[in-house]
CSV table of C-alpha atoms in Angstrom, one decimal:
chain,number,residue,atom,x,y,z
A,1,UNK,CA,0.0,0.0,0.0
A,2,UNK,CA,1.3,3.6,-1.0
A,3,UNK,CA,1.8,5.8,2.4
A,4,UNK,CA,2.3,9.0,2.2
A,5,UNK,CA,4.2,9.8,5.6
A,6,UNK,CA,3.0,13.8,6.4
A,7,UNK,CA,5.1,15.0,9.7
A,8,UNK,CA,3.0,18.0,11.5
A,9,UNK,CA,3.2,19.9,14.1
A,10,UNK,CA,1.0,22.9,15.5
A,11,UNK,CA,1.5,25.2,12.4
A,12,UNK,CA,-1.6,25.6,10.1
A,13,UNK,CA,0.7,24.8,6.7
A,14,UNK,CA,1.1,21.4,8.2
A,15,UNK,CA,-2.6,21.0,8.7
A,16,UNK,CA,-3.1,22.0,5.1
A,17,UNK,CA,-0.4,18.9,4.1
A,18,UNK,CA,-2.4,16.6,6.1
A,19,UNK,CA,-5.2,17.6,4.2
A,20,UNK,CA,-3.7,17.1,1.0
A,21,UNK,CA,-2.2,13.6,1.9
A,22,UNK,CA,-5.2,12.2,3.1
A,23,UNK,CA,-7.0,13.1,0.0
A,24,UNK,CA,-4.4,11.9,-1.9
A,25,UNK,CA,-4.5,8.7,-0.4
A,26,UNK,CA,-7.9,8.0,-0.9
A,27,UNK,CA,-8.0,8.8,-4.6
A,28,UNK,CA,-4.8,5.9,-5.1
A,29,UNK,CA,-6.0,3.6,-2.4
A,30,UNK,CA,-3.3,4.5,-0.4
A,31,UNK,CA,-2.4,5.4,3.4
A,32,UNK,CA,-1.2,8.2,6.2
A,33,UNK,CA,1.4,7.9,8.9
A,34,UNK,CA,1.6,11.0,10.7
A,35,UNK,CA,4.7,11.7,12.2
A,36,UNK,CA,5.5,14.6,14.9
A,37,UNK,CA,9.3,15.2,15.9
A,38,UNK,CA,9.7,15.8,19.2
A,39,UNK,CA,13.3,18.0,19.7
A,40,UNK,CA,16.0,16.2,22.2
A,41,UNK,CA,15.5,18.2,25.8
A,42,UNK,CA,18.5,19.8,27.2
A,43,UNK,CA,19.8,18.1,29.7
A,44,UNK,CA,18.7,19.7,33.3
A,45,UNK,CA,20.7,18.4,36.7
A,46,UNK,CA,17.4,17.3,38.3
A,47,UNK,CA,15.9,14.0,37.0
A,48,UNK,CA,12.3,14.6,38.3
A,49,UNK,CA,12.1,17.8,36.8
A,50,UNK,CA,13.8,16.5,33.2
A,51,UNK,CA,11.4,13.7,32.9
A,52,UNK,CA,8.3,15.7,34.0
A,53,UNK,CA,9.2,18.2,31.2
A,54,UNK,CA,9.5,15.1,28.7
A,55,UNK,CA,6.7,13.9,29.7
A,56,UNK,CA,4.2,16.9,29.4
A,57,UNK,CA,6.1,17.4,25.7
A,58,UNK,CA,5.1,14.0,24.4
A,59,UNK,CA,1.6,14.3,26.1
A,60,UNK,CA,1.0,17.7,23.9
A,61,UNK,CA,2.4,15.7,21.1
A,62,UNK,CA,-0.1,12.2,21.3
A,63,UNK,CA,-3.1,15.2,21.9
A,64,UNK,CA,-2.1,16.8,18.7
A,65,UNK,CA,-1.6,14.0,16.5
A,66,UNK,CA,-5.0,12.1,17.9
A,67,UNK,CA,-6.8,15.5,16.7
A,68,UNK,CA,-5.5,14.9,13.6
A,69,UNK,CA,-5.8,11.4,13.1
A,70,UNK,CA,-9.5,12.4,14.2
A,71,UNK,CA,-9.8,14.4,11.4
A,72,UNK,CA,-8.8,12.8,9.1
A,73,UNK,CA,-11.0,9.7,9.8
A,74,UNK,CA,-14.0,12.1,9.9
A,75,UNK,CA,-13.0,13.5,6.7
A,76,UNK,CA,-11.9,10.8,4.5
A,77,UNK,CA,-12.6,7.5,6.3
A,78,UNK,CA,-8.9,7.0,6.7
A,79,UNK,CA,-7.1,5.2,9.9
A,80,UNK,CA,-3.8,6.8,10.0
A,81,UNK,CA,-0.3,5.6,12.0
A,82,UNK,CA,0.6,7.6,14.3
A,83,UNK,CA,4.0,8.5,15.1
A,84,UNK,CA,5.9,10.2,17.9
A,85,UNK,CA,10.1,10.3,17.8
A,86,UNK,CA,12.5,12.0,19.7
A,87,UNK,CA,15.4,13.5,18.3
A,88,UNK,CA,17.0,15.3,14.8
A,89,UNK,CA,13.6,16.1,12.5
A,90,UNK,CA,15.6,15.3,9.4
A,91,UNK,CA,17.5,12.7,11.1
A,92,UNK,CA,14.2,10.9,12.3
A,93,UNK,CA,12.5,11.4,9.1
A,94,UNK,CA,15.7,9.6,6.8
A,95,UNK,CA,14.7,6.5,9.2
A,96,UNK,CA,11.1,5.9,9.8
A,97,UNK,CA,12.0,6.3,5.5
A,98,UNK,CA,13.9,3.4,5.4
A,99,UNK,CA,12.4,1.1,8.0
A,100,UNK,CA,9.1,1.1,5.8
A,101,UNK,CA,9.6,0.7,2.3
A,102,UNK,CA,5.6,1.5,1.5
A,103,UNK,CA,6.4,5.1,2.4
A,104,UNK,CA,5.8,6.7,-1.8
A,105,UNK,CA,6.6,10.4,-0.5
A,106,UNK,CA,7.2,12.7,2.7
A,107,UNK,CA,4.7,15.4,2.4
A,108,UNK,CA,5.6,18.4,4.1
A,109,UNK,CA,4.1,22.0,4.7
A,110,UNK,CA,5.3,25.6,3.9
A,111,UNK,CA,4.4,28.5,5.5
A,112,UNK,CA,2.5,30.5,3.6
A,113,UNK,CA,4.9,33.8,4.1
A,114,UNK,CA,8.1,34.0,5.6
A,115,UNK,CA,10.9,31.1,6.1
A,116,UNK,CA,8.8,28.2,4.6
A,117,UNK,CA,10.2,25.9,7.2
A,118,UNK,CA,12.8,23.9,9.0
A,119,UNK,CA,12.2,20.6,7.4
A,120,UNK,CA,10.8,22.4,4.1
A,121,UNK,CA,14.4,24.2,4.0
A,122,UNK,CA,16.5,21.2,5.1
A,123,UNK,CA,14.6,18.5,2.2
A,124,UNK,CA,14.5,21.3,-0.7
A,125,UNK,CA,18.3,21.7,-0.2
A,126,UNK,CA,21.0,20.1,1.7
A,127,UNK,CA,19.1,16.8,1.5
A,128,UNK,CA,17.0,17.6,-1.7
A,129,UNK,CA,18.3,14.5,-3.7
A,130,UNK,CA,19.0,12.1,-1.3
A,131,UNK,CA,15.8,10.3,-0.4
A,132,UNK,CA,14.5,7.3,-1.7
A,133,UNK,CA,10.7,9.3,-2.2
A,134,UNK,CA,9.6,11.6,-3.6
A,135,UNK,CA,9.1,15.3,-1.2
A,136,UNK,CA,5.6,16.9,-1.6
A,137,UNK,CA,6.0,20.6,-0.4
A,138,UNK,CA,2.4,21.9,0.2
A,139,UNK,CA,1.8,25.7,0.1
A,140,UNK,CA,0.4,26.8,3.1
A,141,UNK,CA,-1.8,29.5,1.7
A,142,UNK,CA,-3.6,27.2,-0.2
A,143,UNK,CA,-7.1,27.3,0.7
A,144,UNK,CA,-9.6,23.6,1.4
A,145,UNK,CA,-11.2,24.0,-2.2
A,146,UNK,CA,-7.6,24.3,-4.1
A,147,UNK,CA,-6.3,21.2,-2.0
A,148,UNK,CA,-9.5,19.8,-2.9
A,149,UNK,CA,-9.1,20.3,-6.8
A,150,UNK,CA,-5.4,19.8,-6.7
A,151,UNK,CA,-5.2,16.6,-5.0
C-alpha cells in the first residue's frame, strides 16, 4: 500500500499537508502515517524535573496528533499511523523512511509567508536528492477548495 508519511506539528501549513495527503490517499488507495518530531530536551541536573518536562512534551504531542488522526478519519474515512520520535527532524524522518519501504513520499508544509520551514528548508536543499521518495511541499496558503481540486 502507498503511504504518504506527512510530519505536522502545531502550524496551520502542516494541517493543510495533512489535508492534501489524506486526499491523496484515498484517490490511489493509499495510506497516512503521521509523524510529529519531538526535539532532544536539554539536559537539566534534576531527573524529576527532566522527565516531567518530557513527559508533558510527548503528552501535547499524542493530543495533537490524535486531533489529527481524528480528522482525518471524519473527513476521508482513513485510519492513520501515528507517530511520535525524539530527536533530529531530518534525522528521524531519513529513518522511519527506510524502516518502511511503502512510504511513496514525505509530504511536508510551507508557510504560507516567511521562512517556509525547517524541514521544508533542510529537504528542498541540503538533503534535496538524497531520499528514496519523492518530497511533496504543500503551500500553506492554499485554501480547502484548491487542496480539494489539486489533489
Amino acid at each position: 500500500m502507498r503511504i504518504y508519511l506527512v510530519v505536522i506539528d502545531d502550524s496551520p501549513e502542516s494541517k493543510i499537508a495533512l489535508r492534501f495527503a489524506a486526499r491523496r490517499a484515498v484517490k490511489t488507495g493509499g495510506g497516512i502515517e503521521i509523524l510529529t518530531v519531538l526535539p532532544p530536551q536539554e539536559f537539566i541536573a534534576f531527573g524529576g524535573v527532566q522527565a516531567t518536562i518530557e513527559d508533558e512534551a510527548r503528552q501535547q504531542a499524542e493530543a495533537l496528533l490524535a486531533g489529527a488522526a481524528g480528522t482525518i478519519l471524519d473527513e476521508s474515512g482513513l485510519r492513520p499511523s501515528i507517530t511520535v520520535r525524539e530527536g533530529d527532524g531530518p534525522k528521524v524522518i531519513r529513518e522511519i523512511i527506510a524502516a518502511n519501504p511503502d512510504i511513496a513520499a514525505l509530504v511536508l508544509g510551507a508557510a504560507a509567508s516567511g521562512a517556509p520551514g525547517k524541514l521544508v528548508s533542510h529537504f528542498s536543499g541540503t538533503d534535496a536528492g538524497a531520499l528514496p521518495v519523492p518530497v511533496m511541499m504543500i503551500p500553506g496558503s492554499l485554501t480547502p477548495e484548491a487542496i480539494d481540486r489539486l489533489s
